[in-house]
Tab-separated table of C-alpha atoms and ligand atoms in Angstrom:
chain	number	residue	atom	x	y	z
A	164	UNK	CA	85.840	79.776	147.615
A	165	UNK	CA	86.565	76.203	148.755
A	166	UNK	CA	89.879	74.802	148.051
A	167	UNK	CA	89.660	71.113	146.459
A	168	UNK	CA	92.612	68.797	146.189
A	169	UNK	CA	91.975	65.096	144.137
A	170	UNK	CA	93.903	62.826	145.183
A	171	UNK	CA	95.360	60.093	142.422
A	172	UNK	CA	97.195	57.350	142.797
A	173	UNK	CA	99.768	55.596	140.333
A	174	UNK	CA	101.244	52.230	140.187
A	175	UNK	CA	102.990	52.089	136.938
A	176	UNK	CA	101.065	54.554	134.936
A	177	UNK	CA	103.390	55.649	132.190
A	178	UNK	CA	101.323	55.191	129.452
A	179	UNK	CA	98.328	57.079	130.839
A	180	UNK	CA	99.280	59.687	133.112
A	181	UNK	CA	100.048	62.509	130.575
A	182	UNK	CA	96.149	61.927	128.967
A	183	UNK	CA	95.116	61.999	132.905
A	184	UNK	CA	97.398	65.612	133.488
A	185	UNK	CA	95.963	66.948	130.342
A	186	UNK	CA	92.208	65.895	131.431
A	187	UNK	CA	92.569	66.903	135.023
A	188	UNK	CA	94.028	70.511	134.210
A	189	UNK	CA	91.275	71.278	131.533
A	190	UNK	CA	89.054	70.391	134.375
A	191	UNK	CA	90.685	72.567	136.922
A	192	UNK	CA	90.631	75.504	134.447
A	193	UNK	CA	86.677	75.164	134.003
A	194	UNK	CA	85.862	74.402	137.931
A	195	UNK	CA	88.104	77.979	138.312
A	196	UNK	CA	86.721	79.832	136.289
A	197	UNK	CA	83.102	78.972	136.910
A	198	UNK	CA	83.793	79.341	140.787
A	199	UNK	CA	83.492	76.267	141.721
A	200	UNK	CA	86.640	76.167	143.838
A	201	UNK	CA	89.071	78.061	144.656
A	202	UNK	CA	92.371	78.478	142.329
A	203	UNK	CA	94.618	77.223	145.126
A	204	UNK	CA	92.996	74.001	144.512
A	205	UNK	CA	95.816	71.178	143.834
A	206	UNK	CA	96.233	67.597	141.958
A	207	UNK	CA	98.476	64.745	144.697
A	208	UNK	CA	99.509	62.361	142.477
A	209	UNK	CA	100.734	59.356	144.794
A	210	UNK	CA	103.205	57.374	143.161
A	211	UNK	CA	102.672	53.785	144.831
A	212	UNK	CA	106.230	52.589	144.391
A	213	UNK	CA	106.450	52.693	140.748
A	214	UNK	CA	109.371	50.999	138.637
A	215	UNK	CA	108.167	52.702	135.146
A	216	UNK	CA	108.667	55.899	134.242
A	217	UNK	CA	105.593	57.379	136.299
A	218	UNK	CA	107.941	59.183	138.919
A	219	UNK	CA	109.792	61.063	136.260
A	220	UNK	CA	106.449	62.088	134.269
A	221	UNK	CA	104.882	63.357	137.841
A	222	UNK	CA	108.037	65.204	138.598
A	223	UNK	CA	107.939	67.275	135.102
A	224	UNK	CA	104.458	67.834	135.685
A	225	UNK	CA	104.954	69.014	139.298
A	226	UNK	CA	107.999	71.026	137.935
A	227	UNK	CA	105.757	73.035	135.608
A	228	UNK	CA	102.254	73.321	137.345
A	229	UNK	CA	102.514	74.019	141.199
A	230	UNK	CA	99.028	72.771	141.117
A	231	UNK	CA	100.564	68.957	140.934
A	232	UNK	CA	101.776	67.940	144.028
A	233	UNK	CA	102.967	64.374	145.244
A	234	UNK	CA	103.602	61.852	147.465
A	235	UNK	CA	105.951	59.495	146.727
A	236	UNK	CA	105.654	55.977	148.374
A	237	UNK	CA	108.482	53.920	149.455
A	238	UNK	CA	107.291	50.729	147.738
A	239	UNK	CA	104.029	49.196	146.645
A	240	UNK	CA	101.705	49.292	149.180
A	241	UNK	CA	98.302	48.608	147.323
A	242	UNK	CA	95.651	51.107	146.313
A	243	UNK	CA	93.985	51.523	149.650
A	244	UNK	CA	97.320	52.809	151.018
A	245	UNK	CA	97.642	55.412	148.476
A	246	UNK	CA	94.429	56.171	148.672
A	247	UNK	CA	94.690	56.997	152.396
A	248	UNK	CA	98.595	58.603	152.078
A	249	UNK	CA	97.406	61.268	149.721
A	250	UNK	CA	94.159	62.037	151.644
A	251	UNK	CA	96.292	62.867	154.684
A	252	UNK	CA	99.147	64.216	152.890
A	253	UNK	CA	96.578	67.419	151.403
A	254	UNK	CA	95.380	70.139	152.561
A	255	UNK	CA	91.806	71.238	151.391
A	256	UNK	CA	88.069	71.489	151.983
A	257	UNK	CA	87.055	68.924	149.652
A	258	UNK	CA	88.990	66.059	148.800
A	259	UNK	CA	88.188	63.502	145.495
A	260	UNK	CA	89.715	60.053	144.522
A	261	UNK	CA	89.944	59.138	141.745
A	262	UNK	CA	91.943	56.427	139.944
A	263	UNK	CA	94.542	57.231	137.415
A	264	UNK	CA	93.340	55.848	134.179
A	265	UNK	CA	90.167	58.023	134.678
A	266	UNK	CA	88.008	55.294	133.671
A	267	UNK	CA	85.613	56.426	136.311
A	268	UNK	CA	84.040	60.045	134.824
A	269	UNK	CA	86.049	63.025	136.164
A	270	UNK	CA	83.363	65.581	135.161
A	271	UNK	CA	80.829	63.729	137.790
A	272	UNK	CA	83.427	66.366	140.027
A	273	UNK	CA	80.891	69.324	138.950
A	274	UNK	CA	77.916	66.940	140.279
A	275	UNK	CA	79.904	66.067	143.812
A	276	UNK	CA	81.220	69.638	144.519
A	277	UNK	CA	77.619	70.748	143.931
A	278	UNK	CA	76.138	68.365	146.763
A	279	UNK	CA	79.202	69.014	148.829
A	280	UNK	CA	77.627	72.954	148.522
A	281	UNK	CA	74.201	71.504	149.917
A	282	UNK	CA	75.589	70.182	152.642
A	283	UNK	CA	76.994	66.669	152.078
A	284	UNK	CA	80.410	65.593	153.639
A	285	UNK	CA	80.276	62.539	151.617
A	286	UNK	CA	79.618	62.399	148.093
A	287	UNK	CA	79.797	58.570	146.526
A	288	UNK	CA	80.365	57.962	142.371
A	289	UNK	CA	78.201	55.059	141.565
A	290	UNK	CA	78.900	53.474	137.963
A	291	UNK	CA	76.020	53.379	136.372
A	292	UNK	CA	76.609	50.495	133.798
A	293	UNK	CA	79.803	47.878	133.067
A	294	UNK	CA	79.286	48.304	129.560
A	295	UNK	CA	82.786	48.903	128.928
A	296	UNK	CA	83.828	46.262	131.106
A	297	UNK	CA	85.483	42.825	130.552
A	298	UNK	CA	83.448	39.783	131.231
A	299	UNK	CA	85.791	39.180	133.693
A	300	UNK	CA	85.911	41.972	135.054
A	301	UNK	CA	82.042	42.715	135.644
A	302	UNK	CA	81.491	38.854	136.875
A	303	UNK	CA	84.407	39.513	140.104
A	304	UNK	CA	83.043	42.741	140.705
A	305	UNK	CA	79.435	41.372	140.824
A	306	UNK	CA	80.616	37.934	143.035
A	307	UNK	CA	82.430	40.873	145.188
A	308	UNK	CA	79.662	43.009	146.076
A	309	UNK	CA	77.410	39.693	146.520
A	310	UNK	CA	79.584	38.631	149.028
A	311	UNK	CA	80.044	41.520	150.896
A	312	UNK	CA	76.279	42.054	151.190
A	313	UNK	CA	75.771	38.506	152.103
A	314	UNK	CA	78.483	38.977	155.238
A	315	UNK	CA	76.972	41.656	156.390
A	316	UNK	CA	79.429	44.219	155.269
A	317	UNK	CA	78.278	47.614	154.427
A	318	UNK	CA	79.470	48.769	151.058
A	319	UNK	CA	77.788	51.211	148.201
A	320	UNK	CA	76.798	49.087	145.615
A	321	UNK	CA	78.792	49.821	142.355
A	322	UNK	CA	80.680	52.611	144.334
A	323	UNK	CA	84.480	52.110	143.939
A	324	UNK	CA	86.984	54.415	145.113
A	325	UNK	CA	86.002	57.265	143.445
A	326	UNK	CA	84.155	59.886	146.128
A	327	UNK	CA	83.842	62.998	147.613
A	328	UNK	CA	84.850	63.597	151.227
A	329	UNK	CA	84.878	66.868	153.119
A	330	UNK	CA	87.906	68.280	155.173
A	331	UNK	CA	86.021	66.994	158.677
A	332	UNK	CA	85.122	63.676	156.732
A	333	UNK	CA	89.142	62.773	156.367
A	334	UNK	CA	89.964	64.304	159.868
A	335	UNK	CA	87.112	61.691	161.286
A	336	UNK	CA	88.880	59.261	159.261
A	337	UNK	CA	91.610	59.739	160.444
A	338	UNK	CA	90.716	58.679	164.029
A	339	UNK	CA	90.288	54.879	162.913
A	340	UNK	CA	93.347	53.003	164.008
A	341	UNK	CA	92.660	49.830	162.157
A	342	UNK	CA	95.938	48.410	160.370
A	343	UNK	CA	93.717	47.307	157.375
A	344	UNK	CA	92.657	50.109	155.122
A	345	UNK	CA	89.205	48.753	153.176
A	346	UNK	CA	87.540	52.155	152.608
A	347	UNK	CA	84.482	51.235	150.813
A	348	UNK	CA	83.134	50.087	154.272
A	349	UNK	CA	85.205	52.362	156.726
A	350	UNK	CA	83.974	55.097	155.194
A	351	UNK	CA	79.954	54.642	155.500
A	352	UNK	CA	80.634	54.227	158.756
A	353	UNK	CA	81.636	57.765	159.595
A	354	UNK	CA	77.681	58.235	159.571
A	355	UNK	CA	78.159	61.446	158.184
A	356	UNK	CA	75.365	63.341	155.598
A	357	UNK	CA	76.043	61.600	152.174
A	358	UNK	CA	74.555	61.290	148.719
A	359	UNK	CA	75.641	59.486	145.358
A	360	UNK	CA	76.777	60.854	141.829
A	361	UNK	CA	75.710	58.537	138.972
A	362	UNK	CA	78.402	58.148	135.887
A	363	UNK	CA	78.922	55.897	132.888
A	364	UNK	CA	82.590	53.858	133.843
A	365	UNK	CA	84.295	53.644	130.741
A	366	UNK	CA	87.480	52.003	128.945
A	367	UNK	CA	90.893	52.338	130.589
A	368	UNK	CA	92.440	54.353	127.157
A	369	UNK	CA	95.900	53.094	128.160
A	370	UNK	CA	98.077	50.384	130.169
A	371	UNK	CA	96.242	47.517	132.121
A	372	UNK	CA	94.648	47.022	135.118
A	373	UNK	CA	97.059	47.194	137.976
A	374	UNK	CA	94.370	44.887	139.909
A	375	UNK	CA	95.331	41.167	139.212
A	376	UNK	CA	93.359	38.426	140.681
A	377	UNK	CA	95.975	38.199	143.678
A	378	UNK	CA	95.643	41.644	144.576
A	379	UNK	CA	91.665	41.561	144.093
A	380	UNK	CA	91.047	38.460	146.483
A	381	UNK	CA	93.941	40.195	149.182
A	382	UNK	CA	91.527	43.406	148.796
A	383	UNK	CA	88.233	40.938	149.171
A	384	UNK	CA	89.873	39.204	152.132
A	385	UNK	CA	90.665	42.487	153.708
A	386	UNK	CA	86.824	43.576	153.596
A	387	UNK	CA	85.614	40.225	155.237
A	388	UNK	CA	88.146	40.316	158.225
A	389	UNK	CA	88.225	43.242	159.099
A	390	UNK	CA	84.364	44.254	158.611
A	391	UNK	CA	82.627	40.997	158.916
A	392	UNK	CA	81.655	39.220	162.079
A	393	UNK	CA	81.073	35.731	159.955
A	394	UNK	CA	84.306	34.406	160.105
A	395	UNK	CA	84.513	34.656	163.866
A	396	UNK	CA	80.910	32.942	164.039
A	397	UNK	CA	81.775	29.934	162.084
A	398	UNK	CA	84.596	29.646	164.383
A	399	UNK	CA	82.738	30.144	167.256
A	400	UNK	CA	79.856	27.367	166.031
A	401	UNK	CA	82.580	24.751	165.411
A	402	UNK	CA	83.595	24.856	169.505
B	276	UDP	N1	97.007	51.199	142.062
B	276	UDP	C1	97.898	51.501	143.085
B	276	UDP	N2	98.608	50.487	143.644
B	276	UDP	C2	98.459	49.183	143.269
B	276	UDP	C3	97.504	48.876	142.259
B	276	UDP	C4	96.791	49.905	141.690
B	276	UDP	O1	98.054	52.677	143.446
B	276	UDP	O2	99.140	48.322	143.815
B	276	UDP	C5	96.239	52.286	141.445
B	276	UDP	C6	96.296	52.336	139.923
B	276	UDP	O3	97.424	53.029	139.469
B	276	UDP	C7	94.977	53.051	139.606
B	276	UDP	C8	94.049	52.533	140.697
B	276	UDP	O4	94.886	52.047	141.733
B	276	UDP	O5	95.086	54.433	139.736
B	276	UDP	C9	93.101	51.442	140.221
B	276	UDP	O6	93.814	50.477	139.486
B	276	UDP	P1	93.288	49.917	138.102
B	276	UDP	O7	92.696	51.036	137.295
B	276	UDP	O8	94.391	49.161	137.429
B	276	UDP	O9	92.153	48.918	138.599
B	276	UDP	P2	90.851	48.414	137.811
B	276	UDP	O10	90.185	49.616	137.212
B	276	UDP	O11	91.316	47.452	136.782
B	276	UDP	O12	90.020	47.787	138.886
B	277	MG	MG1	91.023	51.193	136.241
């Protein structure tokens, strides 16, 4: 049986990580036990330089449940960081992210292990609606993915960080050396077989976003240097 390992990181996540433990074991349990994966299968919690209490709550859980594991980050590199930290720090056949607050659906898991079994080395959540979104929210995201498409950047629309990748999928991975880690477009570019998981995003239950408007246009700017060739046209037309 394949061995999976999800991979979730934390940046001050106090007051949701023991819902997210609780949800994320009852799913292990049922994945076990209808053979799904195997029971080796482990939960990296990557604690992106915290200053709450998150560290202390991931070290009783890891202290209880040898299925927790963890990576702890020496300050606060961003999402994408984690993101990339804990899917080299495991060891597994199938690796998921998925953020902490579990807004995006953990049982869409079932759905991506199943194409993983068909043959997929990518497997892509897509949000289905924004229902539960903020205004806000929903009006960034929407600008975001308009300008990505319109610079020529390859992205899955609606797809955030939450996905599927197979053990070969990270090792390819891997072999990018670029300093800037913008996954949503490194990612598709592995050009390996992939296919999407559909899932209703809901509320985050606890806490607030860690994504301020700072951190969201540093994340945009990231995409469009380092994956766009528009910058370096409109340079290039001014000479
Ligand atoms: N996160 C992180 N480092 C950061 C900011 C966020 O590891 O500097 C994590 C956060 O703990 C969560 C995920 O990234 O697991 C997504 O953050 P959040 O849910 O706050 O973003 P939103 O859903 O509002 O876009
Ligand atoms: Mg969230």
């Amino acid at each position: 049986m394949k061995k999976l390992a999800i991979v979730v990181p934390c940046y001050n996540e106090e007051e949701i990580l023991d819902y997210t433990i609780n949800e994320l074991q009852i799913l292990m349990e049922i994945l076990v036990e209808d053979k799904l994966i195997s029971p080796s299968s482990t939960i990296c919690f990557v604690n992106d330089g915290s200053t709450d209490e998150t560290q202390d709550i991931i070290d009783g859980i890891c202290s209880r449940d040898s299925h927790f594991t963890c990576v702890k980050l020496s300050g606060n590199y961003g999402h994408q960081k984690a993101l990339l930290a804990g899917m080299n720090s495991v060891d597994a056949d199938m690796i998921v992210t998925i953020d902490a607050d579990l807004q995006d659906d953990p049982n869409a898991i079932v759905e991506m292990i199943k194409k993983y079994n068909e043959g997929c080395e990518i497997v892509y959540g897509v949000r289905n609606k924004r229902k539960c979104d903020s205004l806000f929210k929903k009006y960034t995201a929407l600008g975001f993915y308009k300008l990505m498409q319109m610079l020529g950047v390859n992205i899955v629309y609606n797809h955030a960080d939450f996905r599927l990748m197979s053990r070969n999928a990270v090792k390819k991975l891997q072999e990018y050396k670029e300093k800037t880690v913008f996954l949503r477009a490194l990612v598709p570019l592995l050009g390996l077989k992939s296919d999407k998981v559909y899932y209703n995003r809901c509320e985050r239950l606890a806490g607030e976003s860690k994504y301020s408007l700072p951190k969201m246009l540093s994340f945009a700017w990231d995409g469009v240097t380092s994956f766009s060739v528009f910058p370096l046209r409109l340079i290039n037309s001014r000479d």
